[in-house]
Amino acid sequence: MYKNYLKIAFRNLWRHRGFSFLNISGLAIGLTAGFLILLYVGFEISYDNFHSKADRIYRVVADIKTPTDNIEADIPAWAVPPHLEEQFPEIEAAVRISGLDMLVRKEDIKFQETEAKIVDADFFNVFDFKLLQGDADNVLKDPFSLVLSEKAAKKYFGNENPVGKTVKIMEEGHLATVTGLMEDFPENSHIKTNMVVSMATYTKGMDRDVDSFWNNYGAAGYILVAEHANIDQLVAKFPEFLERNNGEEMKKSQMYVNLFLEPLIDVYLRSTRGGAGGGNISNVYIFSIVAIFILLIACINFINLTTARSVERAKEVGIRKVIGAGKRQLGIQFLGESIVISFMAFIIALVLTAIAIPFFNDMAGKIISPGIISSANQLPILLLMSLGIGVLAGIYPAFVLSSFKPISVLKGSFSSGTRGILLRKGLVIAQFTISIALIIGTIVIYNQMNYMRNQELGFNKEQTIVLGTGVSPSQKALRHAIDDLPNVLSTSLSSSVPGKSNSSAYSEVENINGDLQIANLALYFIDEEFIPQFDIPLVAGRSFSKAFATDSTEAMVVNEETVKLLGYSSPEEAIGANFKQWGREGKIIGVIKDFHFKSLRQPIEPLTMRLEPKGTDLLVVKVNPKDIQQTVAAIASKWEAIIPNAPFDYYFLDQSFNKQYQTEERFGNLFLNFAALAIFISCLGLLGLAAYSTLQRKREIGIRKVLGSSVGGILNLLSREFVKLVIISFFIAAPIAWFFMYFWLEDFAYRITLQWWMFALAGASAIIIALLTVSFHAIKAAIVNPIKSLGTE
């Protein structure tokens, strides 16, 4: 019996090849998109879950309350983690992790390791980063010991065993011993590095007193708590801990700290403090919804095309019922056909997914999955998804087809009925509601990304090369050599550039009331050429000048936001205000116009600038746009001659600044592609319905042509019904899309406003897409000779 069901199913699929192709391909594409999104969502939520103690590891974060603001820091003070471990028995271990831009040399091999990490000795005991060689208890115990990843070991030592060998680190050339070899860090770790250096190296070679720094913030802190520890009770003890260890200093500085704990598995996706984060749980939710929408559209296609063809199979059902087939048997047969289609779609989806994964990884900007085989553990989910869709999508058609009355259908009096027509219209409306909502989302996301790319930044970042020279005696010599190159327009020195992290300094600045107002202010160390080189407008006072010797010891330039913070009604009022900052005292000599020195996701913050030659580790070079490659080669030649022990370390500022928006760009590209897939699947279903509708009305079309109807009239007749459904869909989709896009834009400090034309464009696009989809069959039917249409009458 079941063999016969399968035979009938395949015969029916082959007989109606066009409809079968639309059904299977639409479902296959939907499953492919759904599986890719499943891989993406699964990968994003897997961050840091591979650590066996992940449920007991917490990141220590701090709220720092000053008289003027509340700073939500993603790191604690340097002294906090080791003292937490020492004073709380429920904390088994504490680890600090600090990024380090470090020169590493081995004979002629030299690299500027920008992602090296300084970590405490318990690093490998807290985190499950696999050691291939070395003992977790001892590899980071001693000063000048480090552990290399497989990738870094190959870079420095080739195929040799690196353990026990030495490299020179930092500008001073300290000799450091490789004490361990670790596996390359997994892609789904928010901590990423190729080299970890012992904290003892830092305390011995750079700063011996770091463990007593209660007001200096420079390293992320993680703690491992004991099993069954009560986290709420632990956090409740932190205020007393801070008061005991740093209470007097907090009162003196008027900077009051509160400590909190973030679960390790929340750091990447759910933390609002930035830093080690980088994911976005909202994007995960959005893609999950898009996946559901795409699969829903594929289901709707199946139901629509199957029920639309029910008239053709009515006589088959009637005959089978007359010869004894029961409703249950017919239901099983039609449901089985649905499952066969879904299984065929599953096989095709596997092939399409295998082809798409490399391109999907490129769009996502990371290795979501190496290939279909590595994701084999998720294939049963895809199979269950496809079979589930087959069952869910096939239940209604099976019920409808198996319920036909044999006497009625064999007399030819059967029609699909009002309920069937209303169902199909309702499903088409649902399809295009989803599609229009996705089109609106795509338009909004594209315009927001375009707005961020083209926003007036308040400074000139074009044709600017940034050299990471470090604070070295050779920096000035290199600058003078580069100044003499023909295509170099200007050079300057700084501690940071827009788009990169900057220092924050405890500051006391005179406000409108004449009081020294305490605040934690962003700080740039620069030279006299920095402000004019970046074309940052001066709105009051003057900039730094070599004509004033005191500028290097007693002067500060601030931005407009700092003026507002201090309560002055105009920038001119702030000129001459006194300040104290990091051991310096002096006066504000100038106010610059606000510029975006951070991402457009963040509002412009108060910024201070000071002349500090010993704190400038970047050499900024403005070049002529002509022959840039030749200019870079000339700069590299000067570098090799003057700083031969360090690798040529440079980047273009505009490219670096734009990298801040890579996450949003990739999200936008992924959203656009999946939205396009959803619309394409909708069009496949609409194409099938249009073909069937045209087939059902071919005699009517023939009669209308005989009576003088034009091709345009026929086209209008067949398209009008579908256009009405799209218009209804638009009025449903518009408010839904507005709601979700409004809240998505809330994540950006600088954002576009939702405009009426975005919704109108989406609606018009949907109508055009529907018309183009329907018109093919409508025109084909309209130009057919009416004699062929009426030949059977």
PDB file of N, CA, C and O in Angstrom, residues 203-263:
ATOM      1  N   THR A 203      54.920  43.368  36.208  1.00  0.00           N
ATOM      2  CA  THR A 203      55.244  43.978  37.505  1.00  0.00           C
ATOM      3  C   THR A 203      56.757  44.161  37.684  1.00  0.00           C
ATOM      4  O   THR A 203      57.202  45.068  38.372  1.00  0.00           O
ATOM      5  N   LYS A 204      57.541  43.316  37.025  1.00  0.00           N
ATOM      6  CA  LYS A 204      59.002  43.447  37.178  1.00  0.00           C
ATOM      7  C   LYS A 204      59.580  44.388  36.127  1.00  0.00           C
ATOM      8  O   LYS A 204      60.447  45.208  36.424  1.00  0.00           O
ATOM      9  N   GLY A 205      59.077  44.282  34.896  1.00  0.00           N
ATOM     10  CA  GLY A 205      59.693  45.044  33.812  1.00  0.00           C
ATOM     11  C   GLY A 205      59.039  46.369  33.513  1.00  0.00           C
ATOM     12  O   GLY A 205      59.632  47.219  32.850  1.00  0.00           O
ATOM     13  N   MET A 206      57.799  46.582  34.002  1.00  0.00           N
ATOM     14  CA  MET A 206      57.101  47.807  33.607  1.00  0.00           C
ATOM     15  C   MET A 206      56.579  48.594  34.806  1.00  0.00           C
ATOM     16  O   MET A 206      56.780  49.800  34.904  1.00  0.00           O
ATOM     17  N   ASP A 207      55.879  47.951  35.715  1.00  0.00           N
ATOM     18  CA  ASP A 207      55.311  48.688  36.849  1.00  0.00           C
ATOM     19  C   ASP A 207      55.220  47.768  38.065  1.00  0.00           C
ATOM     20  O   ASP A 207      54.348  46.896  38.133  1.00  0.00           O
ATOM     21  N   ARG A 208      56.082  47.962  39.015  1.00  0.00           N
ATOM     22  CA  ARG A 208      56.157  47.087  40.186  1.00  0.00           C
ATOM     23  C   ARG A 208      54.974  47.271  41.134  1.00  0.00           C
ATOM     24  O   ARG A 208      54.645  46.371  41.904  1.00  0.00           O
ATOM     25  N   ASP A 209      54.337  48.436  41.112  1.00  0.00           N
ATOM     26  CA  ASP A 209      53.311  48.747  42.109  1.00  0.00           C
ATOM     27  C   ASP A 209      51.889  48.525  41.603  1.00  0.00           C
ATOM     28  O   ASP A 209      50.940  49.012  42.207  1.00  0.00           O
ATOM     29  N   VAL A 210      51.730  47.826  40.494  1.00  0.00           N
ATOM     30  CA  VAL A 210      50.414  47.713  39.873  1.00  0.00           C
ATOM     31  C   VAL A 210      49.382  47.058  40.803  1.00  0.00           C
ATOM     32  O   VAL A 210      48.195  47.386  40.759  1.00  0.00           O
ATOM     33  N   ASP A 211      49.811  46.158  41.680  1.00  0.00           N
ATOM     34  CA  ASP A 211      48.877  45.471  42.575  1.00  0.00           C
ATOM     35  C   ASP A 211      48.285  46.395  43.641  1.00  0.00           C
ATOM     36  O   ASP A 211      47.352  46.013  44.344  1.00  0.00           O
ATOM     37  N   SER A 212      48.824  47.594  43.768  1.00  0.00           N
ATOM     38  CA  SER A 212      48.294  48.542  44.749  1.00  0.00           C
ATOM     39  C   SER A 212      47.589  49.726  44.088  1.00  0.00           C
ATOM     40  O   SER A 212      47.274  50.710  44.739  1.00  0.00           O
ATOM     41  N   PHE A 213      47.313  49.616  42.775  1.00  0.00           N
ATOM     42  CA  PHE A 213      46.630  50.692  42.060  1.00  0.00           C
ATOM     43  C   PHE A 213      45.114  50.539  42.234  1.00  0.00           C
ATOM     44  O   PHE A 213      44.480  49.701  41.586  1.00  0.00           O
ATOM     45  N   TRP A 214      44.527  51.370  43.091  1.00  0.00           N
ATOM     46  CA  TRP A 214      43.078  51.322  43.322  1.00  0.00           C
ATOM     47  C   TRP A 214      42.318  52.337  42.465  1.00  0.00           C
ATOM     48  O   TRP A 214      41.087  52.295  42.394  1.00  0.00           O
ATOM     49  N   ASN A 215      43.036  53.237  41.853  1.00  0.00           N
ATOM     50  CA  ASN A 215      42.380  54.249  41.030  1.00  0.00           C
ATOM     51  C   ASN A 215      42.896  54.255  39.593  1.00  0.00           C
ATOM     52  O   ASN A 215      42.623  55.175  38.838  1.00  0.00           O
ATOM     53  N   ASN A 216      43.613  53.208  39.229  1.00  0.00           N
ATOM     54  CA  ASN A 216      44.158  53.099  37.884  1.00  0.00           C
ATOM     55  C   ASN A 216      43.508  51.893  37.205  1.00  0.00           C
ATOM     56  O   ASN A 216      43.576  50.777  37.728  1.00  0.00           O
ATOM     57  N   TYR A 217      42.903  52.131  36.050  1.00  0.00           N
ATOM     58  CA  TYR A 217      42.136  51.087  35.369  1.00  0.00           C
ATOM     59  C   TYR A 217      42.834  50.721  34.066  1.00  0.00           C
ATOM     60  O   TYR A 217      42.976  51.543  33.169  1.00  0.00           O
ATOM     61  N   GLY A 218      43.272  49.459  33.964  1.00  0.00           N
ATOM     62  CA  GLY A 218      43.977  49.077  32.750  1.00  0.00           C
ATOM     63  C   GLY A 218      43.839  47.626  32.351  1.00  0.00           C
ATOM     64  O   GLY A 218      44.354  47.227  31.311  1.00  0.00           O
ATOM     65  N   ALA A 219      43.170  46.804  33.155  1.00  0.00           N
ATOM     66  CA  ALA A 219      43.085  45.376  32.840  1.00  0.00           C
ATOM     67  C   ALA A 219      41.690  44.851  33.148  1.00  0.00           C
ATOM     68  O   ALA A 219      41.065  45.250  34.125  1.00  0.00           O
ATOM     69  N   ALA A 220      41.216  43.950  32.292  1.00  0.00           N
ATOM     70  CA  ALA A 220      39.957  43.256  32.568  1.00  0.00           C
ATOM     71  C   ALA A 220      40.184  42.306  33.739  1.00  0.00           C
ATOM     72  O   ALA A 220      41.289  41.772  33.925  1.00  0.00           O
ATOM     73  N   GLY A 221      39.159  42.089  34.552  1.00  0.00           N
ATOM     74  CA  GLY A 221      39.283  41.204  35.708  1.00  0.00           C
ATOM     75  C   GLY A 221      38.244  40.104  35.681  1.00  0.00           C
ATOM     76  O   GLY A 221      37.067  40.357  35.400  1.00  0.00           O
ATOM     77  N   TYR A 222      38.666  38.870  35.944  1.00  0.00           N
ATOM     78  CA  TYR A 222      37.766  37.722  35.964  1.00  0.00           C
ATOM     79  C   TYR A 222      37.992  36.958  37.264  1.00  0.00           C
ATOM     80  O   TYR A 222      39.132  36.840  37.733  1.00  0.00           O
ATOM     81  N   ILE A 223      36.912  36.438  37.817  1.00  0.00           N
ATOM     82  CA  ILE A 223      37.043  35.623  39.028  1.00  0.00           C
ATOM     83  C   ILE A 223      36.371  34.272  38.799  1.00  0.00           C
ATOM     84  O   ILE A 223      35.408  34.161  38.024  1.00  0.00           O
ATOM     85  N   LEU A 224      36.904  33.263  39.459  1.00  0.00           N
ATOM     86  CA  LEU A 224      36.304  31.934  39.485  1.00  0.00           C
ATOM     87  C   LEU A 224      35.752  31.720  40.881  1.00  0.00           C
ATOM     88  O   LEU A 224      36.514  31.713  41.860  1.00  0.00           O
ATOM     89  N   VAL A 225      34.437  31.576  40.998  1.00  0.00           N
ATOM     90  CA  VAL A 225      33.829  31.417  42.317  1.00  0.00           C
ATOM     91  C   VAL A 225      33.677  29.935  42.639  1.00  0.00           C
ATOM     92  O   VAL A 225      33.636  29.082  41.750  1.00  0.00           O
ATOM     93  N   ALA A 226      33.584  29.646  43.907  1.00  0.00           N
ATOM     94  CA  ALA A 226      33.413  28.263  44.351  1.00  0.00           C
ATOM     95  C   ALA A 226      32.029  27.764  43.954  1.00  0.00           C
ATOM     96  O   ALA A 226      31.097  28.542  43.733  1.00  0.00           O
ATOM     97  N   GLU A 227      31.899  26.451  43.848  1.00  0.00           N
ATOM     98  CA  GLU A 227      30.592  25.862  43.550  1.00  0.00           C
ATOM     99  C   GLU A 227      29.599  26.217  44.658  1.00  0.00           C
ATOM    100  O   GLU A 227      29.942  26.258  45.835  1.00  0.00           O
ATOM    101  N   HIS A 228      28.380  26.489  44.240  1.00  0.00           N
ATOM    102  CA  HIS A 228      27.273  26.824  45.144  1.00  0.00           C
ATOM    103  C   HIS A 228      27.475  28.170  45.848  1.00  0.00           C
ATOM    104  O   HIS A 228      26.777  28.469  46.818  1.00  0.00           O
ATOM    105  N   ALA A 229      28.410  28.981  45.368  1.00  0.00           N
ATOM    106  CA  ALA A 229      28.576  30.326  45.943  1.00  0.00           C
ATOM    107  C   ALA A 229      27.365  31.171  45.583  1.00  0.00           C
ATOM    108  O   ALA A 229      26.832  31.091  44.474  1.00  0.00           O
ATOM    109  N   ASN A 230      26.922  31.978  46.528  1.00  0.00           N
ATOM    110  CA  ASN A 230      25.785  32.866  46.303  1.00  0.00           C
ATOM    111  C   ASN A 230      26.304  34.191  45.748  1.00  0.00           C
ATOM    112  O   ASN A 230      26.927  34.976  46.466  1.00  0.00           O
ATOM    113  N   ILE A 231      26.056  34.428  44.466  1.00  0.00           N
ATOM    114  CA  ILE A 231      26.621  35.592  43.791  1.00  0.00           C
ATOM    115  C   ILE A 231      26.044  36.890  44.346  1.00  0.00           C
ATOM    116  O   ILE A 231      26.766  37.877  44.538  1.00  0.00           O
ATOM    117  N   ASP A 232      24.747  36.906  44.602  1.00  0.00           N
ATOM    118  CA  ASP A 232      24.116  38.124  45.134  1.00  0.00           C
ATOM    119  C   ASP A 232      24.726  38.507  46.485  1.00  0.00           C
ATOM    120  O   ASP A 232      24.985  39.691  46.754  1.00  0.00           O
ATOM    121  N   GLN A 233      24.942  37.510  47.325  1.00  0.00           N
ATOM    122  CA  GLN A 233      25.547  37.784  48.632  1.00  0.00           C
ATOM    123  C   GLN A 233      26.987  38.257  48.490  1.00  0.00           C
ATOM    124  O   GLN A 233      27.453  39.131  49.247  1.00  0.00           O
ATOM    125  N   LEU A 234      27.700  37.696  47.507  1.00  0.00           N
ATOM    126  CA  LEU A 234      29.084  38.105  47.274  1.00  0.00           C
ATOM    127  C   LEU A 234      29.144  39.569  46.824  1.00  0.00           C
ATOM    128  O   LEU A 234      29.939  40.360  47.351  1.00  0.00           O
ATOM    129  N   VAL A 235      28.310  39.928  45.852  1.00  0.00           N
ATOM    130  CA  VAL A 235      28.292  41.308  45.346  1.00  0.00           C
ATOM    131  C   VAL A 235      27.906  42.278  46.457  1.00  0.00           C
ATOM    132  O   VAL A 235      28.423  43.403  46.524  1.00  0.00           O
ATOM    133  N   ALA A 236      27.011  41.845  47.359  1.00  0.00           N
ATOM    134  CA  ALA A 236      26.575  42.716  48.459  1.00  0.00           C
ATOM    135  C   ALA A 236      27.730  43.058  49.409  1.00  0.00           C
ATOM    136  O   ALA A 236      27.667  44.064  50.136  1.00  0.00           O
ATOM    137  N   LYS A 237      28.804  42.259  49.395  1.00  0.00           N
ATOM    138  CA  LYS A 237      29.958  42.521  50.264  1.00  0.00           C
ATOM    139  C   LYS A 237      30.961  43.494  49.632  1.00  0.00           C
ATOM    140  O   LYS A 237      31.873  43.971  50.310  1.00  0.00           O
ATOM    141  N   PHE A 238      30.806  43.779  48.350  1.00  0.00           N
ATOM    142  CA  PHE A 238      31.803  44.590  47.655  1.00  0.00           C
ATOM    143  C   PHE A 238      31.900  46.031  48.166  1.00  0.00           C
ATOM    144  O   PHE A 238      33.005  46.583  48.238  1.00  0.00           O
ATOM    145  N   PRO A 239      30.780  46.709  48.500  1.00  0.00           N
ATOM    146  CA  PRO A 239      30.919  48.086  49.000  1.00  0.00           C
ATOM    147  C   PRO A 239      31.807  48.178  50.244  1.00  0.00           C
ATOM    148  O   PRO A 239      32.652  49.077  50.345  1.00  0.00           O
ATOM    149  N   GLU A 240      31.623  47.232  51.159  1.00  0.00           N
ATOM    150  CA  GLU A 240      32.443  47.236  52.371  1.00  0.00           C
ATOM    151  C   GLU A 240      33.900  46.932  52.024  1.00  0.00           C
ATOM    152  O   GLU A 240      34.832  47.516  52.604  1.00  0.00           O
ATOM    153  N   PHE A 241      34.119  46.038  51.069  1.00  0.00           N
ATOM    154  CA  PHE A 241      35.459  45.698  50.592  1.00  0.00           C
ATOM    155  C   PHE A 241      36.171  46.937  50.036  1.00  0.00           C
ATOM    156  O   PHE A 241      37.340  47.211  50.360  1.00  0.00           O
ATOM    157  N   LEU A 242      35.462  47.713  49.213  1.00  0.00           N
ATOM    158  CA  LEU A 242      36.052  48.920  48.640  1.00  0.00           C
ATOM    159  C   LEU A 242      36.295  49.992  49.706  1.00  0.00           C
ATOM    160  O   LEU A 242      37.323  50.679  49.688  1.00  0.00           O
ATOM    161  N   GLU A 243      35.348  50.125  50.638  1.00  0.00           N
ATOM    162  CA  GLU A 243      35.497  51.108  51.705  1.00  0.00           C
ATOM    163  C   GLU A 243      36.704  50.775  52.574  1.00  0.00           C
ATOM    164  O   GLU A 243      37.484  51.664  52.954  1.00  0.00           O
ATOM    165  N   ARG A 244      36.880  49.502  52.830  1.00  0.00           N
ATOM    166  CA  ARG A 244      37.987  49.065  53.676  1.00  0.00           C
ATOM    167  C   ARG A 244      39.341  49.291  53.004  1.00  0.00           C
ATOM    168  O   ARG A 244      40.314  49.685  53.649  1.00  0.00           O
ATOM    169  N   ASN A 245      39.393  49.048  51.721  1.00  0.00           N
ATOM    170  CA  ASN A 245      40.667  49.114  51.014  1.00  0.00           C
ATOM    171  C   ASN A 245      40.951  50.465  50.355  1.00  0.00           C
ATOM    172  O   ASN A 245      42.123  50.824  50.162  1.00  0.00           O
ATOM    173  N   ASN A 246      39.878  51.192  50.012  1.00  0.00           N
ATOM    174  CA  ASN A 246      40.109  52.416  49.228  1.00  0.00           C
ATOM    175  C   ASN A 246      39.164  53.551  49.607  1.00  0.00           C
ATOM    176  O   ASN A 246      39.015  54.508  48.856  1.00  0.00           O
ATOM    177  N   GLY A 247      38.548  53.436  50.767  1.00  0.00           N
ATOM    178  CA  GLY A 247      37.541  54.413  51.159  1.00  0.00           C
ATOM    179  C   GLY A 247      38.069  55.830  51.255  1.00  0.00           C
ATOM    180  O   GLY A 247      37.454  56.777  50.745  1.00  0.00           O
ATOM    181  N   GLU A 248      39.210  56.009  51.891  1.00  0.00           N
ATOM    182  CA  GLU A 248      39.757  57.354  52.068  1.00  0.00           C
ATOM    183  C   GLU A 248      40.099  58.002  50.724  1.00  0.00           C
ATOM    184  O   GLU A 248      39.838  59.187  50.507  1.00  0.00           O
ATOM    185  N   GLU A 249      40.663  57.211  49.842  1.00  0.00           N
ATOM    186  CA  GLU A 249      41.041  57.738  48.530  1.00  0.00           C
ATOM    187  C   GLU A 249      39.803  58.107  47.706  1.00  0.00           C
ATOM    188  O   GLU A 249      39.806  59.108  46.977  1.00  0.00           O
ATOM    189  N   MET A 250      38.733  57.311  47.812  1.00  0.00           N
ATOM    190  CA  MET A 250      37.502  57.634  47.090  1.00  0.00           C
ATOM    191  C   MET A 250      36.914  58.955  47.577  1.00  0.00           C
ATOM    192  O   MET A 250      36.450  59.776  46.779  1.00  0.00           O
ATOM    193  N   LYS A 251      36.930  59.155  48.893  1.00  0.00           N
ATOM    194  CA  LYS A 251      36.405  60.412  49.442  1.00  0.00           C
ATOM    195  C   LYS A 251      37.250  61.596  48.991  1.00  0.00           C
ATOM    196  O   LYS A 251      36.728  62.657  48.644  1.00  0.00           O
ATOM    197  N   LYS A 252      38.548  61.400  48.988  1.00  0.00           N
ATOM    198  CA  LYS A 252      39.451  62.476  48.611  1.00  0.00           C
ATOM    199  C   LYS A 252      39.266  62.865  47.147  1.00  0.00           C
ATOM    200  O   LYS A 252      39.244  64.054  46.797  1.00  0.00           O
ATOM    201  N   SER A 253      39.135  61.874  46.292  1.00  0.00           N
ATOM    202  CA  SER A 253      39.005  62.145  44.856  1.00  0.00           C
ATOM    203  C   SER A 253      37.563  62.381  44.427  1.00  0.00           C
ATOM    204  O   SER A 253      37.316  62.821  43.309  1.00  0.00           O
ATOM    205  N   GLN A 254      36.623  62.110  45.338  1.00  0.00           N
ATOM    206  CA  GLN A 254      35.184  62.200  45.042  1.00  0.00           C
ATOM    207  C   GLN A 254      34.799  61.317  43.849  1.00  0.00           C
ATOM    208  O   GLN A 254      33.956  61.673  43.034  1.00  0.00           O
ATOM    209  N   MET A 255      35.437  60.183  43.759  1.00  0.00           N
ATOM    210  CA  MET A 255      35.105  59.182  42.739  1.00  0.00           C
ATOM    211  C   MET A 255      34.760  57.887  43.474  1.00  0.00           C
ATOM    212  O   MET A 255      35.628  57.215  44.008  1.00  0.00           O
ATOM    213  N   TYR A 256      33.460  57.581  43.487  1.00  0.00           N
ATOM    214  CA  TYR A 256      32.960  56.450  44.273  1.00  0.00           C
ATOM    215  C   TYR A 256      32.674  55.275  43.335  1.00  0.00           C
ATOM    216  O   TYR A 256      31.983  55.427  42.315  1.00  0.00           O
ATOM    217  N   VAL A 257      33.209  54.129  43.719  1.00  0.00           N
ATOM    218  CA  VAL A 257      33.162  52.950  42.850  1.00  0.00           C
ATOM    219  C   VAL A 257      32.188  51.916  43.398  1.00  0.00           C
ATOM    220  O   VAL A 257      32.126  51.675  44.608  1.00  0.00           O
ATOM    221  N   ASN A 258      31.415  51.290  42.497  1.00  0.00           N
ATOM    222  CA  ASN A 258      30.610  50.109  42.809  1.00  0.00           C
ATOM    223  C   ASN A 258      31.054  48.984  41.886  1.00  0.00           C
ATOM    224  O   ASN A 258      31.242  49.210  40.676  1.00  0.00           O
ATOM    225  N   LEU A 259      31.227  47.811  42.438  1.00  0.00           N
ATOM    226  CA  LEU A 259      31.637  46.650  41.645  1.00  0.00           C
ATOM    227  C   LEU A 259      30.458  45.731  41.370  1.00  0.00           C
ATOM    228  O   LEU A 259      29.587  45.547  42.235  1.00  0.00           O
ATOM    229  N   PHE A 260      30.440  45.147  40.178  1.00  0.00           N
ATOM    230  CA  PHE A 260      29.402  44.196  39.799  1.00  0.00           C
ATOM    231  C   PHE A 260      30.050  43.012  39.083  1.00  0.00           C
ATOM    232  O   PHE A 260      31.215  43.090  38.667  1.00  0.00           O
ATOM    233  N   LEU A 261      29.276  41.938  38.947  1.00  0.00           N
ATOM    234  CA  LEU A 261      29.769  40.739  38.266  1.00  0.00           C
ATOM    235  C   LEU A 261      28.900  40.420  37.062  1.00  0.00           C
ATOM    236  O   LEU A 261      27.673  40.405  37.153  1.00  0.00           O
ATOM    237  N   GLU A 262      29.556  40.181  35.930  1.00  0.00           N
ATOM    238  CA  GLU A 262      28.860  39.746  34.718  1.00  0.00           C
ATOM    239  C   GLU A 262      29.216  38.291  34.433  1.00  0.00           C
ATOM    240  O   GLU A 262      30.409  37.948  34.392  1.00  0.00           O
ATOM    241  N   PRO A 263      28.230  37.410  34.250  1.00  0.00           N
ATOM    242  CA  PRO A 263      28.550  36.021  33.886  1.00  0.00           C
ATOM    243  C   PRO A 263      29.378  35.977  32.609  1.00  0.00           C
ATOM    244  O   PRO A 263      29.137  36.754  31.669  1.00  0.00           O
TER     245      PRO A 263
END
